XYZ file of C-alpha atoms in Angstrom:
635
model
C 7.269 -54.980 -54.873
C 5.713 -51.825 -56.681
C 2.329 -52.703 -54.856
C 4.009 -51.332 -51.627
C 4.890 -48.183 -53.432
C 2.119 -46.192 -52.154
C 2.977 -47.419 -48.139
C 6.380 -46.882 -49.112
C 5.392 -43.418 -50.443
C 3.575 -42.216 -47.380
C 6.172 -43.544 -44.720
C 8.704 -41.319 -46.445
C 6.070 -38.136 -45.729
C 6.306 -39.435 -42.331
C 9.615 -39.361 -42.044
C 10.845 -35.854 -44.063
C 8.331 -34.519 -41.585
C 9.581 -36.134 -38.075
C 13.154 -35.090 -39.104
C 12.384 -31.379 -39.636
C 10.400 -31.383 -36.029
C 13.551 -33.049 -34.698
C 15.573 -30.301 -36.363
C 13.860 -27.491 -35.081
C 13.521 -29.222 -31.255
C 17.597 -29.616 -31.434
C 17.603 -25.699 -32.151
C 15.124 -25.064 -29.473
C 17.146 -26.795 -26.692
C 20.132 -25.131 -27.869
C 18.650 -21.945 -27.281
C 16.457 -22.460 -24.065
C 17.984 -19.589 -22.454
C 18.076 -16.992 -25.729
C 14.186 -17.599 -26.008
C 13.411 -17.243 -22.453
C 12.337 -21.049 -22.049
C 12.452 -21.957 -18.077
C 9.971 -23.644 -15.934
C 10.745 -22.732 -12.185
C 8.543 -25.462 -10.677
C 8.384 -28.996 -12.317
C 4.964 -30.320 -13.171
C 4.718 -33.251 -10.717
C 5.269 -30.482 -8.190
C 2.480 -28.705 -9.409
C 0.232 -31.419 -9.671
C 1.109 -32.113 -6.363
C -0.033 -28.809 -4.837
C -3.349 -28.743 -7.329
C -4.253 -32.048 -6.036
C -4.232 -31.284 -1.824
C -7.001 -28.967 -3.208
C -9.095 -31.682 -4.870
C -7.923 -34.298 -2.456
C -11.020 -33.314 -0.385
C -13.674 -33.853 -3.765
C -12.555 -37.257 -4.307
C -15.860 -39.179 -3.976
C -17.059 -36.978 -6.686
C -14.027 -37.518 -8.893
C -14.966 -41.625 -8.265
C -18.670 -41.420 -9.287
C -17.146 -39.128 -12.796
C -15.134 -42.228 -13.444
C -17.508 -44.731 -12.684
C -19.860 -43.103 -15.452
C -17.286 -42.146 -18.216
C -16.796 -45.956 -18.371
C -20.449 -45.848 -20.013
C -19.391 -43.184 -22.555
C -15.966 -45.068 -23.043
C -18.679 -48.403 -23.976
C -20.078 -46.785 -26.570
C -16.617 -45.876 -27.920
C -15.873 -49.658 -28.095
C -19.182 -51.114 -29.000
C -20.545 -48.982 -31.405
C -18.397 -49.928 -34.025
C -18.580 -53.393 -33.798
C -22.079 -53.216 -34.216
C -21.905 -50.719 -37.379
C -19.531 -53.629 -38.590
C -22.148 -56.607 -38.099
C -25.211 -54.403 -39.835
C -22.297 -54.236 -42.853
C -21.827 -57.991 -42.656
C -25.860 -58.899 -42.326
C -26.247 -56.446 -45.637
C -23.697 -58.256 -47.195
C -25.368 -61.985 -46.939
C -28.811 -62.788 -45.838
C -30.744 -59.180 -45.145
C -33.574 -59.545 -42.804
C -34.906 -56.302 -41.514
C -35.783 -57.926 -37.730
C -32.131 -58.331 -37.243
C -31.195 -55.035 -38.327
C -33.958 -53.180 -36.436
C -32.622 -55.254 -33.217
C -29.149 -53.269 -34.039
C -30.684 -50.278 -34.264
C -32.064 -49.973 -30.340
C -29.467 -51.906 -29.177
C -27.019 -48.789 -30.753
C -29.595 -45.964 -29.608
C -29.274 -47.290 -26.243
C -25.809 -47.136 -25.531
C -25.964 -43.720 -27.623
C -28.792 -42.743 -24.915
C -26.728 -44.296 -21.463
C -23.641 -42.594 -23.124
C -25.438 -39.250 -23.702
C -27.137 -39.376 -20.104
C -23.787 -40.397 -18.286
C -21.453 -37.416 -20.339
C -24.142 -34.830 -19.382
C -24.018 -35.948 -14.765
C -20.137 -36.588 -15.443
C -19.901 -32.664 -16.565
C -22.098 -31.172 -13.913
C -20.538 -32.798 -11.359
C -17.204 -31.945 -12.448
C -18.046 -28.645 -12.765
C -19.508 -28.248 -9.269
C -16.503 -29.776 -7.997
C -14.077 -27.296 -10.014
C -16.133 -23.924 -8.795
C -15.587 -25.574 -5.102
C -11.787 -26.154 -6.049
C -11.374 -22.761 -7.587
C -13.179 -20.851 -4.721
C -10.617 -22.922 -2.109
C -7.716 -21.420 -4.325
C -8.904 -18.443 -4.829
C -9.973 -17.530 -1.025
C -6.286 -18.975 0.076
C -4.555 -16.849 -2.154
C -6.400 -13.538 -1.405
C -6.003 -14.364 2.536
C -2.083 -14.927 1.619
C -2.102 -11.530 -0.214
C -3.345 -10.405 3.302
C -0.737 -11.780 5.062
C 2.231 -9.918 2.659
C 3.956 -6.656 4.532
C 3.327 -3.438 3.202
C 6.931 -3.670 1.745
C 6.305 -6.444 -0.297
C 2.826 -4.734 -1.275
C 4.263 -1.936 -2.579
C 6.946 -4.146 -4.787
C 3.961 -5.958 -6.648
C 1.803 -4.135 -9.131
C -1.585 -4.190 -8.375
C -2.745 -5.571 -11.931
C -0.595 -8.182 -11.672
C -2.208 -9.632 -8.077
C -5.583 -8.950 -9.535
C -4.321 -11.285 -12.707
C -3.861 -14.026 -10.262
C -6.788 -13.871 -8.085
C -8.771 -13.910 -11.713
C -7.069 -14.670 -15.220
C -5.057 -17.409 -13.181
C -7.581 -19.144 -11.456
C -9.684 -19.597 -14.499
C -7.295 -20.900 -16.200
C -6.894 -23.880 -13.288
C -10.503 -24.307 -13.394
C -10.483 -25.595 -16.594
C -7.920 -27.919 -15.654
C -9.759 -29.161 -12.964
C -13.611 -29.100 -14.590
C -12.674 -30.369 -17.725
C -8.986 -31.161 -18.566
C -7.572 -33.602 -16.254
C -10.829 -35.853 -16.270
C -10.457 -35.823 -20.367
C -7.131 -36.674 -20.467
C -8.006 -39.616 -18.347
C -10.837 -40.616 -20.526
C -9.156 -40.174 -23.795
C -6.098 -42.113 -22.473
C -8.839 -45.021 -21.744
C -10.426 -44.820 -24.700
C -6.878 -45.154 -26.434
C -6.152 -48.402 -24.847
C -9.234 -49.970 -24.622
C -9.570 -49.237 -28.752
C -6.193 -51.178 -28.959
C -7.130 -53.964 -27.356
C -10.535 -53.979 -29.230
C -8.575 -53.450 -32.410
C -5.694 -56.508 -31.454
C -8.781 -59.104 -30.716
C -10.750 -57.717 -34.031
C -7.522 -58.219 -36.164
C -3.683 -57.760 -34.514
C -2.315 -57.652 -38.400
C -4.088 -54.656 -39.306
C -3.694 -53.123 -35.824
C 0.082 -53.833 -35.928
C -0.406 -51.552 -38.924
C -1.603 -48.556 -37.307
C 0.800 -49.274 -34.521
C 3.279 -48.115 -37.144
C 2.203 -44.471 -36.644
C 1.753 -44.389 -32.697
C 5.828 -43.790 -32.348
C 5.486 -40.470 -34.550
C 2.942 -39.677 -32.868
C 4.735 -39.700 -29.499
C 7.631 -37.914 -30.952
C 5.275 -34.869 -32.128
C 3.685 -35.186 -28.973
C 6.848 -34.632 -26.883
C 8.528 -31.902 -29.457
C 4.710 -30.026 -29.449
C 5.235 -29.964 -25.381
C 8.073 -27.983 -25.715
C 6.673 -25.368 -28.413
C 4.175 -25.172 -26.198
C 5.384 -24.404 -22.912
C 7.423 -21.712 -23.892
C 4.283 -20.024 -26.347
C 2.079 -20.541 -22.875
C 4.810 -19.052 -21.116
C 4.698 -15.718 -23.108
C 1.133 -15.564 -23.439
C 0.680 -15.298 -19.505
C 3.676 -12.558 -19.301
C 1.892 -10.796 -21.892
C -1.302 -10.956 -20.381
C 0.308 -9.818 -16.820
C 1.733 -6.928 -18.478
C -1.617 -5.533 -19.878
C -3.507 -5.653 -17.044
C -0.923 -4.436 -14.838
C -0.836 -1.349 -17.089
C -4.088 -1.104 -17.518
C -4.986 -0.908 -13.474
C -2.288 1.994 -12.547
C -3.506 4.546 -15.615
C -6.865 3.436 -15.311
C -6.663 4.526 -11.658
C -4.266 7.660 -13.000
C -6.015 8.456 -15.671
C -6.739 12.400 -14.157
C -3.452 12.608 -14.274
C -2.845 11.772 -17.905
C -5.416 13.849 -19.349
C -4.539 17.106 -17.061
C -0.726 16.780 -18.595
C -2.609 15.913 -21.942
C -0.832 12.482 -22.178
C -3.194 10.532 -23.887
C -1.819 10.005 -27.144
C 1.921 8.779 -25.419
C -0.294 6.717 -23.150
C -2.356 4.745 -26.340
C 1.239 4.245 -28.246
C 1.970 2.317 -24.805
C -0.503 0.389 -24.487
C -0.274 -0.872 -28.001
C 2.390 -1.388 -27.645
C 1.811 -4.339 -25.104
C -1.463 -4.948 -26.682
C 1.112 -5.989 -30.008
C 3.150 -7.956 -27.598
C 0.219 -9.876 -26.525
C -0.900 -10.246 -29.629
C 2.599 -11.799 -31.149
C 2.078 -13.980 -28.367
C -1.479 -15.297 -28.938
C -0.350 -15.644 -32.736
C 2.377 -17.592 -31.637
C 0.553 -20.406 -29.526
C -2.384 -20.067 -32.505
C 0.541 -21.073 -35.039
C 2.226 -23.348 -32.687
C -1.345 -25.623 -32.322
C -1.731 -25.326 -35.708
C 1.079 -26.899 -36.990
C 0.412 -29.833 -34.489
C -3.363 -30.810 -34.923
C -2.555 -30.898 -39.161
C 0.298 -33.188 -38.330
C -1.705 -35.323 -35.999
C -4.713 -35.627 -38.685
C -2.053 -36.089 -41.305
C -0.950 -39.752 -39.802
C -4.949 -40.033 -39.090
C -5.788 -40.010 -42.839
C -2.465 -42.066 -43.837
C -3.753 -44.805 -41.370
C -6.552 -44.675 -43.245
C -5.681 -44.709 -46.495
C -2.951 -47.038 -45.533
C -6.007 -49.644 -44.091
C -8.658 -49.360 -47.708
C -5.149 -49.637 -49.841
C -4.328 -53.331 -47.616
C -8.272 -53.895 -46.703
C -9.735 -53.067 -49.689
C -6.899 -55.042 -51.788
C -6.934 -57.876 -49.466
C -10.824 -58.331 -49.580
C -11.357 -58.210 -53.262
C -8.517 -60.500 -53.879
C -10.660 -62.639 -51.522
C -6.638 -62.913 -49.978
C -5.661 -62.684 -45.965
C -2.788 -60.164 -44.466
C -0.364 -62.386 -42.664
C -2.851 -64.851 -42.124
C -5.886 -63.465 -41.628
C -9.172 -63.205 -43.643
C -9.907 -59.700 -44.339
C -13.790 -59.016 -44.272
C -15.503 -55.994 -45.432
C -16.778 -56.090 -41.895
C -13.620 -55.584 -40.694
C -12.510 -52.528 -42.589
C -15.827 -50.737 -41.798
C -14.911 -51.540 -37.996
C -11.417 -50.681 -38.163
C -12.135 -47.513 -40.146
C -14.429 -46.235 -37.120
C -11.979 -47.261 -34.728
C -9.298 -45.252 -36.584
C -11.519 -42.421 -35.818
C -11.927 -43.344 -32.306
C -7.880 -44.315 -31.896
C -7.260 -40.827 -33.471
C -9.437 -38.368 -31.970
C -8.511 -38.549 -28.441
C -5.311 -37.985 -29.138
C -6.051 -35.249 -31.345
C -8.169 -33.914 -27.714
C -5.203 -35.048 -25.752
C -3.151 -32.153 -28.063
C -6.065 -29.397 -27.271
C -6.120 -30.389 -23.687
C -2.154 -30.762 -22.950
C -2.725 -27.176 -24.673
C -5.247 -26.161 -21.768
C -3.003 -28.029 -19.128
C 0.104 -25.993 -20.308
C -1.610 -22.599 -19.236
C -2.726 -24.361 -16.006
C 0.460 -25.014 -15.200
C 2.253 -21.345 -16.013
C -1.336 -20.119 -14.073
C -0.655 -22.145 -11.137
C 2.896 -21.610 -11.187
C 2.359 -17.930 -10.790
C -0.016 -18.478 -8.117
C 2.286 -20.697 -6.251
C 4.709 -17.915 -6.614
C 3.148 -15.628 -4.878
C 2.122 -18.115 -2.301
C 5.589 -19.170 -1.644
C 5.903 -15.178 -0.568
C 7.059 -15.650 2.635
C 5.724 -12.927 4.460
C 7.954 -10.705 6.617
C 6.150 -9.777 9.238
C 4.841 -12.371 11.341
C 4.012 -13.114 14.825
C 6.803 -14.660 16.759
C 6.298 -18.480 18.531
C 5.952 -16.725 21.800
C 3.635 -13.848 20.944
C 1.143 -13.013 23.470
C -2.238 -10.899 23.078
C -2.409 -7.638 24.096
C -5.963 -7.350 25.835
C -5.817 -4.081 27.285
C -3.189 -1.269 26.239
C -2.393 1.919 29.015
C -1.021 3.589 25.769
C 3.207 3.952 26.937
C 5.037 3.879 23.969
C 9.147 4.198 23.882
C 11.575 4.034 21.061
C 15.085 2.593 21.991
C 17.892 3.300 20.031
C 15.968 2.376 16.767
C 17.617 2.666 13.315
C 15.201 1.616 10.548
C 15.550 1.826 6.494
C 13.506 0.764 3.549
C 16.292 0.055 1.341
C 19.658 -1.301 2.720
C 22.224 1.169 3.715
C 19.756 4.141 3.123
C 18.987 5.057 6.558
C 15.449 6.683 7.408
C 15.796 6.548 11.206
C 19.204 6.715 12.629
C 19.293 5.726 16.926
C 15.752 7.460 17.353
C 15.297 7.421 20.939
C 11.791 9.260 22.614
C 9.331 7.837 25.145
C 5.115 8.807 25.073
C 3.315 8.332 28.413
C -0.064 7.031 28.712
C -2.589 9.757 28.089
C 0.106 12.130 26.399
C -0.393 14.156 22.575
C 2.786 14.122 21.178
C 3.288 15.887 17.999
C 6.290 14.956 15.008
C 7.254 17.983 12.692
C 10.167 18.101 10.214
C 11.041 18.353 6.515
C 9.908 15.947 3.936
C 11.537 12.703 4.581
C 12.825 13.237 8.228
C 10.883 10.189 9.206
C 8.221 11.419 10.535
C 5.635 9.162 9.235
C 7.702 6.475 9.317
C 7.971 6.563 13.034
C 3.662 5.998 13.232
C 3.953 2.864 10.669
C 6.795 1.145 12.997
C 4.618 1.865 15.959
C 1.660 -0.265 14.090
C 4.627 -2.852 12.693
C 3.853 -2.041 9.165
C 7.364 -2.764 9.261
C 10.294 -4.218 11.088
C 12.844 -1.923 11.944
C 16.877 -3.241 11.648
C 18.195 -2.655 15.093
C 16.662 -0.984 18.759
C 13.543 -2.073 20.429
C 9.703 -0.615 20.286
C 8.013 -0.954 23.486
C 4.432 -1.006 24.205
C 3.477 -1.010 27.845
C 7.284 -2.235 28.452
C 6.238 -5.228 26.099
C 8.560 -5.330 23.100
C 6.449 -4.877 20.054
C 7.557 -7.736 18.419
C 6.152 -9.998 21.409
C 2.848 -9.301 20.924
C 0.530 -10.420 17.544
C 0.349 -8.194 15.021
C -3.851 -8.391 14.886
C -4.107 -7.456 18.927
C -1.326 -5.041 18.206
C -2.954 -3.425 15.727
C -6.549 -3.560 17.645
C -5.081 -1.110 19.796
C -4.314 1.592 17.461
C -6.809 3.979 14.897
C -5.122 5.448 11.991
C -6.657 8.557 10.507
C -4.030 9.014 7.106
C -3.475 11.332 4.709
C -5.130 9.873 1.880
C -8.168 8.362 3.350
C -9.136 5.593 1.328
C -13.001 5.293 0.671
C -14.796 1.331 -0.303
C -17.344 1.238 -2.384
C -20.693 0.505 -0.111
C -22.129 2.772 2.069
C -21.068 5.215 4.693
C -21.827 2.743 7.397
C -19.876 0.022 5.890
C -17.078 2.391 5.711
C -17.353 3.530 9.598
C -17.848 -0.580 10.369
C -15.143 -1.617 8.465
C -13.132 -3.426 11.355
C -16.534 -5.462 12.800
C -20.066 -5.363 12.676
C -22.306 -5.774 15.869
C -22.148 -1.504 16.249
C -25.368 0.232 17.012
C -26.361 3.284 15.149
C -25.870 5.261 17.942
C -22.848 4.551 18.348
C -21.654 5.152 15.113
C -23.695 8.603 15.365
C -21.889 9.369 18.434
C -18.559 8.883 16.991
C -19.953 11.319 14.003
C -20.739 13.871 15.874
C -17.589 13.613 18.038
C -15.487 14.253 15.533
C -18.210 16.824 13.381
C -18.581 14.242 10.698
C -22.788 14.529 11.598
C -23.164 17.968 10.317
C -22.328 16.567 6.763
C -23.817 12.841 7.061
C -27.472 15.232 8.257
C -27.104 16.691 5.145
C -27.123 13.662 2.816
C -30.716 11.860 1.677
C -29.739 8.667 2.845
C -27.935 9.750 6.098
C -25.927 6.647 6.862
C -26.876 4.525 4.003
C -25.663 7.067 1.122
C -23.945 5.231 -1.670
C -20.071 5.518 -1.424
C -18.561 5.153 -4.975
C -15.093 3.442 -5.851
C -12.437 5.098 -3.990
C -15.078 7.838 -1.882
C -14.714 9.697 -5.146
C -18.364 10.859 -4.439
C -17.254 13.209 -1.788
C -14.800 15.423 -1.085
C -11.377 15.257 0.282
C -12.514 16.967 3.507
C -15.686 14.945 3.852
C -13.568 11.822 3.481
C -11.650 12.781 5.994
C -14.371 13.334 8.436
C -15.941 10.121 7.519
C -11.875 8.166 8.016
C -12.077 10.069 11.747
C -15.642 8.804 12.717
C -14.571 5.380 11.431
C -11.483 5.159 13.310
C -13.276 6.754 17.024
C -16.047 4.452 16.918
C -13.394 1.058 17.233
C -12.222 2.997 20.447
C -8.926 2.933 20.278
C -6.380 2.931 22.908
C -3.979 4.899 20.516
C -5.033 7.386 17.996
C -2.652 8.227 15.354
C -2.994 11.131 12.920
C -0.808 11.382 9.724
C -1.025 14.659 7.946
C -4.758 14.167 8.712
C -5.546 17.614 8.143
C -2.962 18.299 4.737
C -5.871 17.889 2.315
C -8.891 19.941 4.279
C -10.634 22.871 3.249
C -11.389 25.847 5.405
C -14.643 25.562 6.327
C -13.643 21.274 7.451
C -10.547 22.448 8.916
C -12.281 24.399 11.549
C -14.677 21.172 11.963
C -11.495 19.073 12.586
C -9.677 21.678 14.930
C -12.523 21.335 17.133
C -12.590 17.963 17.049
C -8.849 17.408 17.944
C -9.634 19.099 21.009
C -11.814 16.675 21.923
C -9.406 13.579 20.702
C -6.675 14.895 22.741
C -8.041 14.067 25.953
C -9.446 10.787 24.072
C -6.285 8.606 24.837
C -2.469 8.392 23.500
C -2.631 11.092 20.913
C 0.540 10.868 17.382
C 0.116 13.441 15.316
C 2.138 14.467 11.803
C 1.175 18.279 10.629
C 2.341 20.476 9.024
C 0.233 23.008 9.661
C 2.198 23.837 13.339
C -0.967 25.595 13.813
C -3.135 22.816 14.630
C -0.611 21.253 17.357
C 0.246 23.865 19.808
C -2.049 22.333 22.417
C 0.199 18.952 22.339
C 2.221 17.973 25.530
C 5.195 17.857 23.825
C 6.330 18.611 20.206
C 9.185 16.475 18.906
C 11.472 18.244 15.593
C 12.856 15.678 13.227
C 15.507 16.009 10.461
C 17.561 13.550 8.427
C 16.001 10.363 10.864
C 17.381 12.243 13.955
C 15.654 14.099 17.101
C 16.927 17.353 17.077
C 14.516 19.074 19.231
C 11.827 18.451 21.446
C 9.409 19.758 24.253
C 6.203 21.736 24.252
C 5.285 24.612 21.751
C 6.020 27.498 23.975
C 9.337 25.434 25.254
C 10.409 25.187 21.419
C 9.665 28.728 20.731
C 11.443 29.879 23.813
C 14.493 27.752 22.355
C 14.344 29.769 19.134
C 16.065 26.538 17.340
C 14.680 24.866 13.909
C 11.106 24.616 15.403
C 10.944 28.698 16.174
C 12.655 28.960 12.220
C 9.547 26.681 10.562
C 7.041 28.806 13.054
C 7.539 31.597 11.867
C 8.039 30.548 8.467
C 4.384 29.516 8.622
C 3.548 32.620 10.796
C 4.628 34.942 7.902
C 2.860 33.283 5.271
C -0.486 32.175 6.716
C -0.779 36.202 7.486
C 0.372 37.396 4.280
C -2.652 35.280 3.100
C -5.031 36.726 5.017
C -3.575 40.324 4.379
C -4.314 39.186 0.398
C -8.013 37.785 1.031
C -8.320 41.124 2.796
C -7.447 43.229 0.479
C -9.103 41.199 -2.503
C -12.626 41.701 -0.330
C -12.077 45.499 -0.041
């Protein structure tokens, strides 16, 4: 009996370990909710998804197969033949023989070799394919989203899925899921090898394959939830790191940078903790895995070894030292794929929480969308009515409350009122940036939500507030809806609205280099540039949002002659506050609190000497007390 002390000895090891992984899994499902442990989407549905993406790639995911069955033959082969040289040393030794081993074992080293390095270019051809597909479907989604549900996600965190996320599927698809394929091959075709070689000794290693599953299933668990954090973490960062990278003027003008660095170490800690926590979680598994590796081992010389100097058989069978050379490699080779299997289920975890957060924002069901019926609007006279519309952004909090106005074709109408009167908001549910709550918005006597948003939105240029610049080139900026547009046309459109005098100026003319944001020029020559753009689509409707709040003199005067011109252009919206630059509008209507409380032409409103004759002269009084100042800082 006491020459099964050492099996005896290593099977309790086995067991004080399995019981304290079983011990700490019990906890963890206890406290699945404390820790934060959820999974919204189940992994067949994942897989599911994933695969419609590769479903197209499957010829190339055939011939991958078709040669990892050569690598997997030198898994199963080359042992047997290290086992044979050990036998031929053994008795007889003829060096013919063993030179005939030799090539026969570089040759299948060679095919194997040769097939591994097609199997991984293919694959990863096929996964930068797969990725792309993802990739392009999720930033055309992103496209899709209202500007509501813009504004709700942080920009870092969409830019972490187009990028962080999708790599991390990559992998899955260039190098994981054809790995745990192989591996899981390998594993049974080593069995059977093993079972034909010598079923008592394999029986033997069998012995360890049910702890293995167990700290398998409990390291799945660990996993998830370490994977889980890790992604969150990473999220956070970069969602932090995009908004004060893009404010960072603003931190250092209120000399913030200090508070700013103790917050972002603050989530650079948290990310850490989490990357120490998968690190530790992986490194408790692999040990254990190699743990019952080396007892197999040991447990296979001890009975082996014993058995074949004894000259004795295990349950009946003769124990060579052929045999334990073979069975020692294929210990190796039983072992170390499911050692990979633990790295790669580690890789296919953060697939998962990647695509899960991509499928997130894919299930994003976007809130404005065409209707079944919607028709394209090929031509537009430029009538626009409001009827009886109430509109807010937030439930209950009312922006527009029964707005009712009509705008004839051919007509400059001009909205003025306090911050937050709903000015501006009146221009976006003209373009159906949003959808208002009750009322109709006709265009042309065609309810707005009848027509498709693209051809709706054809019909209208939008010169905002904060022009926003791409980095390219002036031209690309000015093109930015379609190509196909002369240069004189685009020069027309520049000098139409004044934006030539400062394009002359530049080296490059139309090709000068426009940095990230247009942060190259200035606020007034962005402008300029965001008017030229927006006449040279020809519009039926132009729309002007505080166009002129952020101008200089010198391009205010530029753009005051130009809105002369645009007023006879078409439709004409303007928001200003500058009263100043809309007296020439048809009609001028006063907003406050989302109602119409006035409305008619400048001298009309003046005449009226209501809330639009108050903010007149308001203006009146302090544009001339500046001048009075400049005049008597010049004298």
């Amino acid at each position: 009996m006491h020459e099964f002390y050492p099996l005896i000895a290593v099977g309790a090891v086995v067991g004080v370990l399995s019981l304290i992984f079983v011990a700490a899994y019990a906890m963890m499902k206890d406290k699945k909710t404390a820790i934060g442990f959820d999974r919204y989407m189940a992994d067949g549905e994942i897989l599911r998804r994933l695969f419609k993406y590769a479903k197209p790639y499957w010829p190339s995911f055939l011939a991958v197969l078709v040669l990892m069955g050569f690598s997997i033959a030198y898994d199963v082969i080359s042992p047997l033949i290290i086992g044979d040289i050990e036998e031929m040393i053994k008795q007889d030794f003829e060096l013919e023989p063993l030179f005939i081993y030799v090539a026969v074992y570089a040759s299948i080293l060679v095919v194997s070799l040769v097939c591994t390095y097609i199997h991984a270019i293919i694959l990863q051809k096929t996964g930068q394919k797969i990725l792309s597909s993802i990739r392009e479907d999720l930033f055309m989604h992103i496209e899709s989203l209202s500007h509501a549900q813009l504004s709700s996600i942080p920009v870092g965190k969409l830019v972490t899925r187009i990028t962080n996320d999708t790599n991390a599927i990559s992998m899955m698809f260039t190098n994981i899921l054809v790995n745990l394929v192989k591996n899981i091959f390998v594993i049974f075709v080593i069995l059977a090898a093993m079972l034909l070689l010598n079923y008592q000794l394999t029986l033997m290693i069998l012995c360890f394959v049910p702890f293995i599953i167990l700290f398998t299933v409990i390291f799945r668990k660990f996993s998830r939830r370490a994977y889980r954090n890790v992604k969150d973490a990473t999220t956070d960062i970069n969602t932090f790191t995009s908004e004060h990278l893009s404010g960072m003027k603003i931190i250092q003008i209120f000399n913030r940078e200090e508070r700013k660095q103790q917050e972002f170490e603050e989530r650079n800690r948290r990310l850490g903790r989490a990357k120490r926590q998968q690190i530790f979680v992986f490194g408790i598994f692999r040990p254990v895995v190699y743990m019952l590796y080396i007892s197999s081992v040991l447990c296979l010389l001890y009975l082996g070894g014993r058995g074949y100097i004894k000259d004795t058989v295990f349950l009946g069978q003769t124990i060579t030292s052929g045999t334990v050379v073979t069975f020692y490699m294929y210990i190796s080779k039983f072992f170390n794929p499911i050692q990979s299997l633990a790295e790669q289920f580690n890789w296919l975890q953060s697939a998962f929480a990647s695509a899960e957060k991509i499928f997130t924002v894919m299930d994003m069901e976007p809130q404005i969308v065409d209707s079944p019926d919607a028709i394209e609007l090929s031509e537009c006279k430029g009538n626009i009515e409001f009827k009886n519309v109430w509109f807010c952004y937030n439930e209950g909090e009312w922006i527009l409350r029964d707005v009712s106005f009509k705008v004839n074709a051919g007509e400059t109408v001009a909205f003025v009122g306090s911050t937050g009167s709903g000015k501006t908001t009146i221009l976006s549910l003209i373009c159906r940036n949003y959808d208002i709550q009750r009322g109709q918005i006709l265009i042309d006597g065609i309810d707005i939500k009848r027509i498709k948003i693209s051809s709706l939105r054809r019909q209208f240029g939008q010169m905002l507030q904060d022009v926003f610049l791409f980095s390219g080139t002036i031209r690309s900026n000015i093109l930015l809806r379609e190509e196909g547009i002369p240069d004189r046309e685009v020069l027309a459109a520049c000098k139409y609205v004044n934006a030539d005098k400062i394009i002359n100026r530049l080296e490059n003319g139309l090709d000068e280099e426009v940095r990230e944001r247009g942060n190259n020029f200035s606020a007034g020559q962005r402008q300029l540039i965001s008017f030229a753009r927006t006449i040279v689509h020809k519009p039926s409707v132009m729309i002007l949002d505080e166009a002129t709040a952020n101008i200089d003199t010198e391009t205010e005067l530029l753009i005051q002659d130009s809105l002369d011109r645009l007023m006879s252009f078409g439709t004409l919206l303007i928001v200003a506050h500058r009263l100043s630059t809309i007296r020439k509008a048809d009609r001028i209507i006063y907003l406050s609190h989302g109602q119409i409380k006035e409305q008619g032409s400048h001298e009309e409103l003046l005449r009226l000497r209501g809330r639009y004759y108050k903010l007149y002269m308001m203006q009146f009084d302090r544009e001339n007390s500046k001048k009075l100042q400049r005049l008597k800082n010049s004298t």
